[in-house]
Amino acid sequence: MSNLHVIDHPLVQHKMAMLRDKNLGTKDFRDLVNEITVFLGYEVTRDLPQEEVEIETPMGKAKQKMITGKKLAIAPILRAGLGMVDGMLRLIPAARVGHIGMYRDHETLEPQEYFFKMPTDISERQVIVVDPMLATGGSAMMAIDSLVKRGVDPEHIKFVCLVSCPEGVKALEEAYPQIDIYTAALDEGLNEDSYIVPGLGDAGDRLFGTL
Ligand SMILES: O=P(O)(O)OC[C@H]1O[C@H](OP(=O)(O)OP(=O)(O)O)[C@H](O)[C@@H]1O
Ligand SMILES: O=c1cc[nH]c(=O)[nH]1
Ligand SMILES: [Mg+2]
């Protein structure tokens, strides 16, 4: 699992403990998803390319690094990925946002794409795909397939989730070994309905109060 980054920062883990509580209300769930995403976003942007620039300060010249290279896009997988957009935008406010509408069929568990809208220059951008849950990995892989079909190089894609499990990580790593996965938790596995255990339930329903 070489591409997996489990973010074990105490603040992230503390907030995850709060998030997992089945009695947490919709507003608090949404707020915590945003807060945790800021920490995950901090890690996922850690290796952005930089260049040294010279700045005039009131006291003289300073050499300082600034981000350079490819522009960024955030790609939430709907619905639940929407809950992570504000947290990412807090860190990279100028990033474009492209939406991938997808739901997992309850019978077959196969993802179904129902919407796809990206910035027109998506093939020239580094893309951060966000979705709170990496379960079987089917949705993440199909979302990435759609980006690759539009010309995005898998080398320029990162995947960020709150909860993952060995099955989803393995599937995504096998399909796209070059893609880094960032997660706040690697859980035990999937139950018979392919929900993550212990997980946090259906992330979309918990975010939007559609339980
Ligand atoms: O790894 P997988 O097995 O594909 O499962 C994970 C997917 O399932 C959930 O979405 P869901 O289908 O519930 O849609 P929703 O966000 O609209 O609730 C979740 O947000 C992921 O997109
Ligand atoms: O545990 C899971 C699995 C898929 N989708 C979710 O929202 N939760
Ligand atoms: Mg759902």
PDB file of C-alpha atoms and ligand atoms in Angstrom:
ATOM      1  CA  MET A   1       0.000   0.000   0.000  1.00  0.00           C
ATOM      2  CA  SER A   2       2.805   2.322  -0.896  1.00  0.00           C
ATOM      3  CA  ASN A   3       0.599   5.112  -2.287  1.00  0.00           C
ATOM      4  CA  LEU A   4      -1.557   5.308   0.814  1.00  0.00           C
ATOM      5  CA  HIS A   5      -1.107   8.247   3.176  1.00  0.00           C
ATOM      6  CA  VAL A   6      -3.028   7.807   6.427  1.00  0.00           C
ATOM      7  CA  ILE A   7      -3.074  11.207   8.112  1.00  0.00           C
ATOM      8  CA  ASP A   8      -2.653  10.408  11.794  1.00  0.00           C
ATOM      9  CA  HIS A   9      -2.354  13.988  13.085  1.00  0.00           C
ATOM     10  CA  PRO A  10      -3.978  14.122  16.563  1.00  0.00           C
ATOM     11  CA  LEU A  11      -6.404  16.867  15.503  1.00  0.00           C
ATOM     12  CA  VAL A  12      -7.558  14.799  12.521  1.00  0.00           C
ATOM     13  CA  GLN A  13      -7.995  11.691  14.633  1.00  0.00           C
ATOM     14  CA  HIS A  14      -9.865  13.623  17.339  1.00  0.00           C
ATOM     15  CA  LYS A  15     -12.252  15.093  14.784  1.00  0.00           C
ATOM     16  CA  MET A  16     -12.731  11.658  13.173  1.00  0.00           C
ATOM     17  CA  ALA A  17     -13.762  10.264  16.568  1.00  0.00           C
ATOM     18  CA  MET A  18     -16.424  12.974  16.784  1.00  0.00           C
ATOM     19  CA  LEU A  19     -17.514  12.406  13.172  1.00  0.00           C
ATOM     20  CA  ARG A  20     -18.071   8.675  13.647  1.00  0.00           C
ATOM     21  CA  ASP A  21     -20.596   9.165  16.477  1.00  0.00           C
ATOM     22  CA  LYS A  22     -23.942   7.915  15.195  1.00  0.00           C
ATOM     23  CA  ASN A  23     -25.743  10.602  17.219  1.00  0.00           C
ATOM     24  CA  LEU A  24     -23.952  13.499  15.515  1.00  0.00           C
ATOM     25  CA  GLY A  25     -26.404  15.859  13.797  1.00  0.00           C
ATOM     26  CA  THR A  26     -26.284  16.948  10.161  1.00  0.00           C
ATOM     27  CA  LYS A  27     -24.842  20.420  10.766  1.00  0.00           C
ATOM     28  CA  ASP A  28     -22.054  19.174  13.027  1.00  0.00           C
ATOM     29  CA  PHE A  29     -21.304  16.324  10.612  1.00  0.00           C
ATOM     30  CA  ARG A  30     -20.975  18.786   7.723  1.00  0.00           C
ATOM     31  CA  ASP A  31     -18.791  21.170   9.764  1.00  0.00           C
ATOM     32  CA  LEU A  32     -16.456  18.363  10.827  1.00  0.00           C
ATOM     33  CA  VAL A  33     -16.123  17.010   7.274  1.00  0.00           C
ATOM     34  CA  ASN A  34     -15.026  20.487   6.223  1.00  0.00           C
ATOM     35  CA  GLU A  35     -12.576  20.858   9.096  1.00  0.00           C
ATOM     36  CA  ILE A  36     -10.974  17.454   8.507  1.00  0.00           C
ATOM     37  CA  THR A  37     -10.716  18.173   4.790  1.00  0.00           C
ATOM     38  CA  VAL A  38      -8.600  21.256   5.511  1.00  0.00           C
ATOM     39  CA  PHE A  39      -6.033  19.040   7.254  1.00  0.00           C
ATOM     40  CA  LEU A  40      -6.105  16.455   4.457  1.00  0.00           C
ATOM     41  CA  GLY A  41      -5.758  19.256   1.912  1.00  0.00           C
ATOM     42  CA  TYR A  42      -2.688  20.524   3.747  1.00  0.00           C
ATOM     43  CA  GLU A  43      -1.044  17.113   3.243  1.00  0.00           C
ATOM     44  CA  VAL A  44      -2.188  16.581  -0.348  1.00  0.00           C
ATOM     45  CA  THR A  45      -0.678  19.932  -1.388  1.00  0.00           C
ATOM     46  CA  ARG A  46       2.607  19.301   0.442  1.00  0.00           C
ATOM     47  CA  ASP A  47       4.591  18.423  -2.700  1.00  0.00           C
ATOM     48  CA  LEU A  48       3.262  21.105  -5.044  1.00  0.00           C
ATOM     49  CA  PRO A  49       6.131  22.388  -7.187  1.00  0.00           C
ATOM     50  CA  GLN A  50       7.684  25.681  -6.079  1.00  0.00           C
ATOM     51  CA  GLU A  51      10.048  28.261  -7.458  1.00  0.00           C
ATOM     52  CA  GLU A  52      12.140  30.826  -5.659  1.00  0.00           C
ATOM     53  CA  VAL A  53      11.177  34.451  -6.171  1.00  0.00           C
ATOM     54  CA  GLU A  54      12.657  37.679  -4.874  1.00  0.00           C
ATOM     55  CA  ILE A  55      10.376  40.000  -2.892  1.00  0.00           C
ATOM     56  CA  GLU A  56      11.027  43.574  -1.771  1.00  0.00           C
ATOM     57  CA  THR A  57      10.176  43.792   1.922  1.00  0.00           C
ATOM     58  CA  PRO A  58      10.254  47.108   3.819  1.00  0.00           C
ATOM     59  CA  MET A  59      13.701  45.985   5.054  1.00  0.00           C
ATOM     60  CA  GLY A  60      15.320  44.695   1.857  1.00  0.00           C
ATOM     61  CA  LYS A  61      15.153  41.762  -0.561  1.00  0.00           C
ATOM     62  CA  ALA A  62      13.855  38.333   0.508  1.00  0.00           C
ATOM     63  CA  LYS A  63      14.156  35.082  -1.372  1.00  0.00           C
ATOM     64  CA  GLN A  64      10.893  33.229  -0.967  1.00  0.00           C
ATOM     65  CA  LYS A  65       9.294  30.161  -2.560  1.00  0.00           C
ATOM     66  CA  MET A  66       5.971  30.338  -4.375  1.00  0.00           C
ATOM     67  CA  ILE A  67       3.815  27.616  -5.927  1.00  0.00           C
ATOM     68  CA  THR A  68       4.390  27.151  -9.636  1.00  0.00           C
ATOM     69  CA  GLY A  69       3.524  24.588 -12.281  1.00  0.00           C
ATOM     70  CA  LYS A  70       0.152  23.123 -13.164  1.00  0.00           C
ATOM     71  CA  LYS A  71      -3.019  24.805 -12.019  1.00  0.00           C
ATOM     72  CA  LEU A  72      -5.312  22.871  -9.744  1.00  0.00           C
ATOM     73  CA  ALA A  73      -8.835  21.549 -10.004  1.00  0.00           C
ATOM     74  CA  ILE A  74     -10.911  19.944  -7.292  1.00  0.00           C
ATOM     75  CA  ALA A  75     -13.243  17.189  -8.456  1.00  0.00           C
ATOM     76  CA  PRO A  76     -15.885  16.133  -5.920  1.00  0.00           C
ATOM     77  CA  ILE A  77     -17.751  12.876  -6.546  1.00  0.00           C
ATOM     78  CA  LEU A  78     -21.401  13.762  -5.850  1.00  0.00           C
ATOM     79  CA  ARG A  79     -23.121  13.856  -3.593  1.00  0.00           C
ATOM     80  CA  ALA A  80     -20.903  13.213  -0.618  1.00  0.00           C
ATOM     81  CA  GLY A  81     -17.778  14.734  -2.185  1.00  0.00           C
ATOM     82  CA  LEU A  82     -19.527  18.117  -2.137  1.00  0.00           C
ATOM     83  CA  GLY A  83     -19.013  18.156   1.614  1.00  0.00           C
ATOM     84  CA  MET A  84     -15.245  18.378   1.067  1.00  0.00           C
ATOM     85  CA  VAL A  85     -15.188  21.205  -1.475  1.00  0.00           C
ATOM     86  CA  ASP A  86     -15.261  24.171   0.925  1.00  0.00           C
ATOM     87  CA  GLY A  87     -12.435  22.707   3.008  1.00  0.00           C
ATOM     88  CA  MET A  88     -10.252  22.325  -0.084  1.00  0.00           C
ATOM     89  CA  LEU A  89     -11.157  25.805  -1.366  1.00  0.00           C
ATOM     90  CA  ARG A  90     -10.174  27.317   1.954  1.00  0.00           C
ATOM     91  CA  LEU A  91      -6.606  26.221   1.160  1.00  0.00           C
ATOM     92  CA  ILE A  92      -6.593  26.796  -2.593  1.00  0.00           C
ATOM     93  CA  PRO A  93      -9.276  29.427  -3.218  1.00  0.00           C
ATOM     94  CA  ALA A  94      -8.399  29.910  -6.888  1.00  0.00           C
ATOM     95  CA  ALA A  95      -8.816  26.229  -7.792  1.00  0.00           C
ATOM     96  CA  ARG A  96     -11.481  25.356 -10.348  1.00  0.00           C
ATOM     97  CA  VAL A  97     -14.158  22.861  -9.330  1.00  0.00           C
ATOM     98  CA  GLY A  98     -15.400  20.117 -11.655  1.00  0.00           C
ATOM     99  CA  HIS A  99     -18.302  17.879 -10.623  1.00  0.00           C
ATOM    100  CA  ILE A 100     -18.664  14.144 -11.124  1.00  0.00           C
ATOM    101  CA  GLY A 101     -22.189  12.903 -10.413  1.00  0.00           C
ATOM    102  CA  MET A 102     -22.208   9.271  -9.393  1.00  0.00           C
ATOM    103  CA  TYR A 103     -24.238   6.908  -7.241  1.00  0.00           C
ATOM    104  CA  ARG A 104     -23.676   3.318  -6.293  1.00  0.00           C
ATOM    105  CA  ASP A 105     -26.506   1.075  -7.468  1.00  0.00           C
ATOM    106  CA  HIS A 106     -27.907  -0.559  -4.323  1.00  0.00           C
ATOM    107  CA  GLU A 107     -28.412  -3.946  -6.049  1.00  0.00           C
ATOM    108  CA  THR A 108     -25.293  -4.342  -8.151  1.00  0.00           C
ATOM    109  CA  LEU A 109     -23.049  -1.942  -6.151  1.00  0.00           C
ATOM    110  CA  GLU A 110     -21.789  -0.729  -9.515  1.00  0.00           C
ATOM    111  CA  PRO A 111     -21.289   3.035  -9.785  1.00  0.00           C
ATOM    112  CA  GLN A 112     -23.517   4.900 -12.240  1.00  0.00           C
ATOM    113  CA  GLU A 113     -22.306   8.217 -13.635  1.00  0.00           C
ATOM    114  CA  TYR A 114     -25.096  10.797 -14.089  1.00  0.00           C
ATOM    115  CA  PHE A 115     -23.177  14.061 -14.448  1.00  0.00           C
ATOM    116  CA  PHE A 116     -19.717  15.176 -15.536  1.00  0.00           C
ATOM    117  CA  LYS A 117     -18.677  18.799 -15.861  1.00  0.00           C
ATOM    118  CA  MET A 118     -15.044  19.895 -15.768  1.00  0.00           C
ATOM    119  CA  PRO A 119     -13.169  23.099 -16.591  1.00  0.00           C
ATOM    120  CA  THR A 120     -12.401  23.056 -20.337  1.00  0.00           C
ATOM    121  CA  ASP A 121      -8.634  22.967 -19.677  1.00  0.00           C
ATOM    122  CA  ILE A 122      -8.890  20.013 -17.292  1.00  0.00           C
ATOM    123  CA  SER A 123      -6.230  18.014 -19.184  1.00  0.00           C
ATOM    124  CA  GLU A 124      -3.695  20.717 -18.240  1.00  0.00           C
ATOM    125  CA  ARG A 125      -4.548  20.709 -14.554  1.00  0.00           C
ATOM    126  CA  GLN A 126      -3.559  18.730 -11.514  1.00  0.00           C
ATOM    127  CA  VAL A 127      -6.796  17.198 -10.232  1.00  0.00           C
ATOM    128  CA  ILE A 128      -7.652  16.426  -6.624  1.00  0.00           C
ATOM    129  CA  VAL A 129     -10.604  14.012  -6.547  1.00  0.00           C
ATOM    130  CA  VAL A 130     -12.521  14.165  -3.254  1.00  0.00           C
ATOM    131  CA  ASP A 131     -15.080  11.750  -1.805  1.00  0.00           C
ATOM    132  CA  PRO A 132     -15.462  10.933   1.902  1.00  0.00           C
ATOM    133  CA  MET A 133     -15.709   7.156   1.335  1.00  0.00           C
ATOM    134  CA  LEU A 134     -13.471   4.686  -0.518  1.00  0.00           C
ATOM    135  CA  ALA A 135     -15.423   1.421  -0.137  1.00  0.00           C
ATOM    136  CA  THR A 136     -15.147  -1.071  -3.031  1.00  0.00           C
ATOM    137  CA  GLY A 137     -13.265   1.610  -4.967  1.00  0.00           C
ATOM    138  CA  GLY A 138     -15.692   1.354  -7.889  1.00  0.00           C
ATOM    139  CA  SER A 139     -16.811   4.994  -7.749  1.00  0.00           C
ATOM    140  CA  ALA A 140     -13.288   6.379  -7.397  1.00  0.00           C
ATOM    141  CA  MET A 141     -12.015   4.257 -10.286  1.00  0.00           C
ATOM    142  CA  MET A 142     -14.892   5.211 -12.584  1.00  0.00           C
ATOM    143  CA  ALA A 143     -14.444   8.904 -11.718  1.00  0.00           C
ATOM    144  CA  ILE A 144     -10.742   8.671 -12.527  1.00  0.00           C
ATOM    145  CA  ASP A 145     -11.487   6.721 -15.736  1.00  0.00           C
ATOM    146  CA  SER A 146     -13.719   9.636 -16.818  1.00  0.00           C
ATOM    147  CA  LEU A 147     -10.964  12.166 -16.117  1.00  0.00           C
ATOM    148  CA  VAL A 148      -8.388  10.097 -17.987  1.00  0.00           C
ATOM    149  CA  LYS A 149     -10.770   9.831 -20.967  1.00  0.00           C
ATOM    150  CA  ARG A 150     -10.790  13.660 -21.055  1.00  0.00           C
ATOM    151  CA  GLY A 151      -7.004  13.732 -21.260  1.00  0.00           C
ATOM    152  CA  VAL A 152      -5.947  14.043 -17.614  1.00  0.00           C
ATOM    153  CA  ASP A 153      -2.679  12.213 -16.930  1.00  0.00           C
ATOM    154  CA  PRO A 154      -3.128   9.814 -13.962  1.00  0.00           C
ATOM    155  CA  GLU A 155       0.233  11.123 -12.714  1.00  0.00           C
ATOM    156  CA  HIS A 156      -1.553  14.436 -12.138  1.00  0.00           C
ATOM    157  CA  ILE A 157      -4.439  13.009 -10.097  1.00  0.00           C
ATOM    158  CA  LYS A 158      -4.653  12.581  -6.319  1.00  0.00           C
ATOM    159  CA  PHE A 159      -7.512  10.995  -4.401  1.00  0.00           C
ATOM    160  CA  VAL A 160      -8.607  12.249  -0.975  1.00  0.00           C
ATOM    161  CA  CYS A 161     -11.130  10.548   1.306  1.00  0.00           C
ATOM    162  CA  LEU A 162     -12.014  10.507   4.985  1.00  0.00           C
ATOM    163  CA  VAL A 163     -12.518   6.757   5.409  1.00  0.00           C
ATOM    164  CA  SER A 164     -10.977   3.971   3.351  1.00  0.00           C
ATOM    165  CA  CYS A 165     -10.678   0.201   3.686  1.00  0.00           C
ATOM    166  CA  PRO A 166      -8.192  -2.387   2.381  1.00  0.00           C
ATOM    167  CA  GLU A 167     -10.521  -3.566  -0.415  1.00  0.00           C
ATOM    168  CA  GLY A 168     -10.954  -0.096  -1.927  1.00  0.00           C
ATOM    169  CA  VAL A 169      -7.313   0.860  -1.524  1.00  0.00           C
ATOM    170  CA  LYS A 170      -6.205  -2.386  -3.224  1.00  0.00           C
ATOM    171  CA  ALA A 171      -8.623  -1.942  -6.126  1.00  0.00           C
ATOM    172  CA  LEU A 172      -7.616   1.679  -6.719  1.00  0.00           C
ATOM    173  CA  GLU A 173      -3.912   0.941  -6.392  1.00  0.00           C
ATOM    174  CA  GLU A 174      -4.153  -1.935  -8.872  1.00  0.00           C
ATOM    175  CA  ALA A 175      -6.036   0.172 -11.407  1.00  0.00           C
ATOM    176  CA  TYR A 176      -3.943   3.312 -10.922  1.00  0.00           C
ATOM    177  CA  PRO A 177      -0.634   2.530  -9.189  1.00  0.00           C
ATOM    178  CA  GLN A 178       0.619   6.074  -9.836  1.00  0.00           C
ATOM    179  CA  ILE A 179      -2.167   7.773  -7.864  1.00  0.00           C
ATOM    180  CA  ASP A 180      -1.570   8.837  -4.259  1.00  0.00           C
ATOM    181  CA  ILE A 181      -4.444   8.204  -1.841  1.00  0.00           C
ATOM    182  CA  TYR A 182      -4.881  10.418   1.230  1.00  0.00           C
ATOM    183  CA  THR A 183      -7.201   9.270   4.007  1.00  0.00           C
ATOM    184  CA  ALA A 184      -7.939  10.035   7.648  1.00  0.00           C
ATOM    185  CA  ALA A 185      -8.713   6.376   8.425  1.00  0.00           C
ATOM    186  CA  LEU A 186      -8.045   2.905   7.053  1.00  0.00           C
ATOM    187  CA  ASP A 187     -10.905   0.830   8.488  1.00  0.00           C
ATOM    188  CA  GLU A 188     -11.343  -2.940   8.918  1.00  0.00           C
ATOM    189  CA  GLY A 189     -13.208  -3.707   5.715  1.00  0.00           C
ATOM    190  CA  LEU A 190     -16.608  -4.010   4.051  1.00  0.00           C
ATOM    191  CA  ASN A 191     -19.797  -5.604   5.369  1.00  0.00           C
ATOM    192  CA  GLU A 192     -22.139  -7.760   3.247  1.00  0.00           C
ATOM    193  CA  ASP A 193     -23.708  -4.614   1.748  1.00  0.00           C
ATOM    194  CA  SER A 194     -20.269  -3.204   0.918  1.00  0.00           C
ATOM    195  CA  TYR A 195     -20.491  -0.489   3.550  1.00  0.00           C
ATOM    196  CA  ILE A 196     -17.271   0.295   5.385  1.00  0.00           C
ATOM    197  CA  VAL A 197     -17.083  -1.023   8.955  1.00  0.00           C
ATOM    198  CA  PRO A 198     -16.901   0.623  11.348  1.00  0.00           C
ATOM    199  CA  GLY A 199     -17.010   3.544   8.886  1.00  0.00           C
ATOM    200  CA  LEU A 200     -19.529   6.283   9.449  1.00  0.00           C
ATOM    201  CA  GLY A 201     -22.561   5.052   7.536  1.00  0.00           C
ATOM    202  CA  ASP A 202     -23.785   6.616   4.311  1.00  0.00           C
ATOM    203  CA  ALA A 203     -21.751   9.815   4.057  1.00  0.00           C
ATOM    204  CA  GLY A 204     -24.090  11.508   1.563  1.00  0.00           C
ATOM    205  CA  ASP A 205     -27.146  10.867   3.711  1.00  0.00           C
ATOM    206  CA  ARG A 206     -25.381  12.056   6.854  1.00  0.00           C
ATOM    207  CA  LEU A 207     -24.149  15.237   5.145  1.00  0.00           C
ATOM    208  CA  PHE A 208     -27.472  16.200   3.641  1.00  0.00           C
ATOM    209  CA  GLY A 209     -29.906  14.766   6.189  1.00  0.00           C
ATOM    210  CA  THR A 210     -31.540  12.314   3.773  1.00  0.00           C
ATOM    211  CA  LEU A 211     -31.380   9.290   6.082  1.00  0.00           C
TER     212      LEU A 211
HETATM  213  O1  LIG B   1     -16.156   2.740  -3.265  1.00  0.00           O
HETATM  214  P1  LIG B   1     -17.589   2.486  -3.632  1.00  0.00           P
HETATM  215  O2  LIG B   1     -18.019   1.078  -3.308  1.00  0.00           O
HETATM  216  O3  LIG B   1     -17.913   2.863  -5.034  1.00  0.00           O
HETATM  217  O4  LIG B   1     -18.486   3.349  -2.632  1.00  0.00           O
HETATM  218  C1  LIG B   1     -18.190   4.662  -2.320  1.00  0.00           C
HETATM  219  C2  LIG B   1     -19.182   5.602  -2.915  1.00  0.00           C
HETATM  220  O5  LIG B   1     -20.461   5.443  -2.284  1.00  0.00           O
HETATM  221  C3  LIG B   1     -20.890   6.707  -1.754  1.00  0.00           C
HETATM  222  O6  LIG B   1     -21.682   7.412  -2.647  1.00  0.00           O
HETATM  223  P2  LIG B   1     -23.207   7.024  -2.922  1.00  0.00           P
HETATM  224  O7  LIG B   1     -23.303   6.011  -4.001  1.00  0.00           O
HETATM  225  O8  LIG B   1     -23.847   6.633  -1.620  1.00  0.00           O
HETATM  226  O9  LIG B   1     -23.819   8.356  -3.474  1.00  0.00           O
HETATM  227  P3  LIG B   1     -24.204   9.668  -2.664  1.00  0.00           P
HETATM  228  O10 LIG B   1     -22.913  10.377  -2.354  1.00  0.00           O
HETATM  229  O11 LIG B   1     -25.077  10.423  -3.579  1.00  0.00           O
HETATM  230  O12 LIG B   1     -24.909   9.263  -1.395  1.00  0.00           O
HETATM  231  C4  LIG B   1     -19.592   7.418  -1.485  1.00  0.00           C
HETATM  232  O13 LIG B   1     -19.734   8.800  -1.321  1.00  0.00           O
HETATM  233  C5  LIG B   1     -18.752   7.026  -2.666  1.00  0.00           C
HETATM  234  O14 LIG B   1     -18.957   7.843  -3.807  1.00  0.00           O
HETATM  235  O1  LIG B   2     -19.591   2.910   4.019  1.00  0.00           O
HETATM  236  C1  LIG B   2     -19.965   3.462   2.974  1.00  0.00           C
HETATM  237  C2  LIG B   2     -19.816   2.859   1.701  1.00  0.00           C
HETATM  238  C3  LIG B   2     -20.242   3.519   0.606  1.00  0.00           C
HETATM  239  N1  LIG B   2     -20.784   4.738   0.734  1.00  0.00           N
HETATM  240  C4  LIG B   2     -20.918   5.348   1.939  1.00  0.00           C
HETATM  241  O2  LIG B   2     -21.417   6.471   2.023  1.00  0.00           O
HETATM  242  N2  LIG B   2     -20.515   4.682   3.034  1.00  0.00           N
HETATM  243 MG    MG B   3     -24.643   7.792  -0.372  1.00  0.00          MG
END
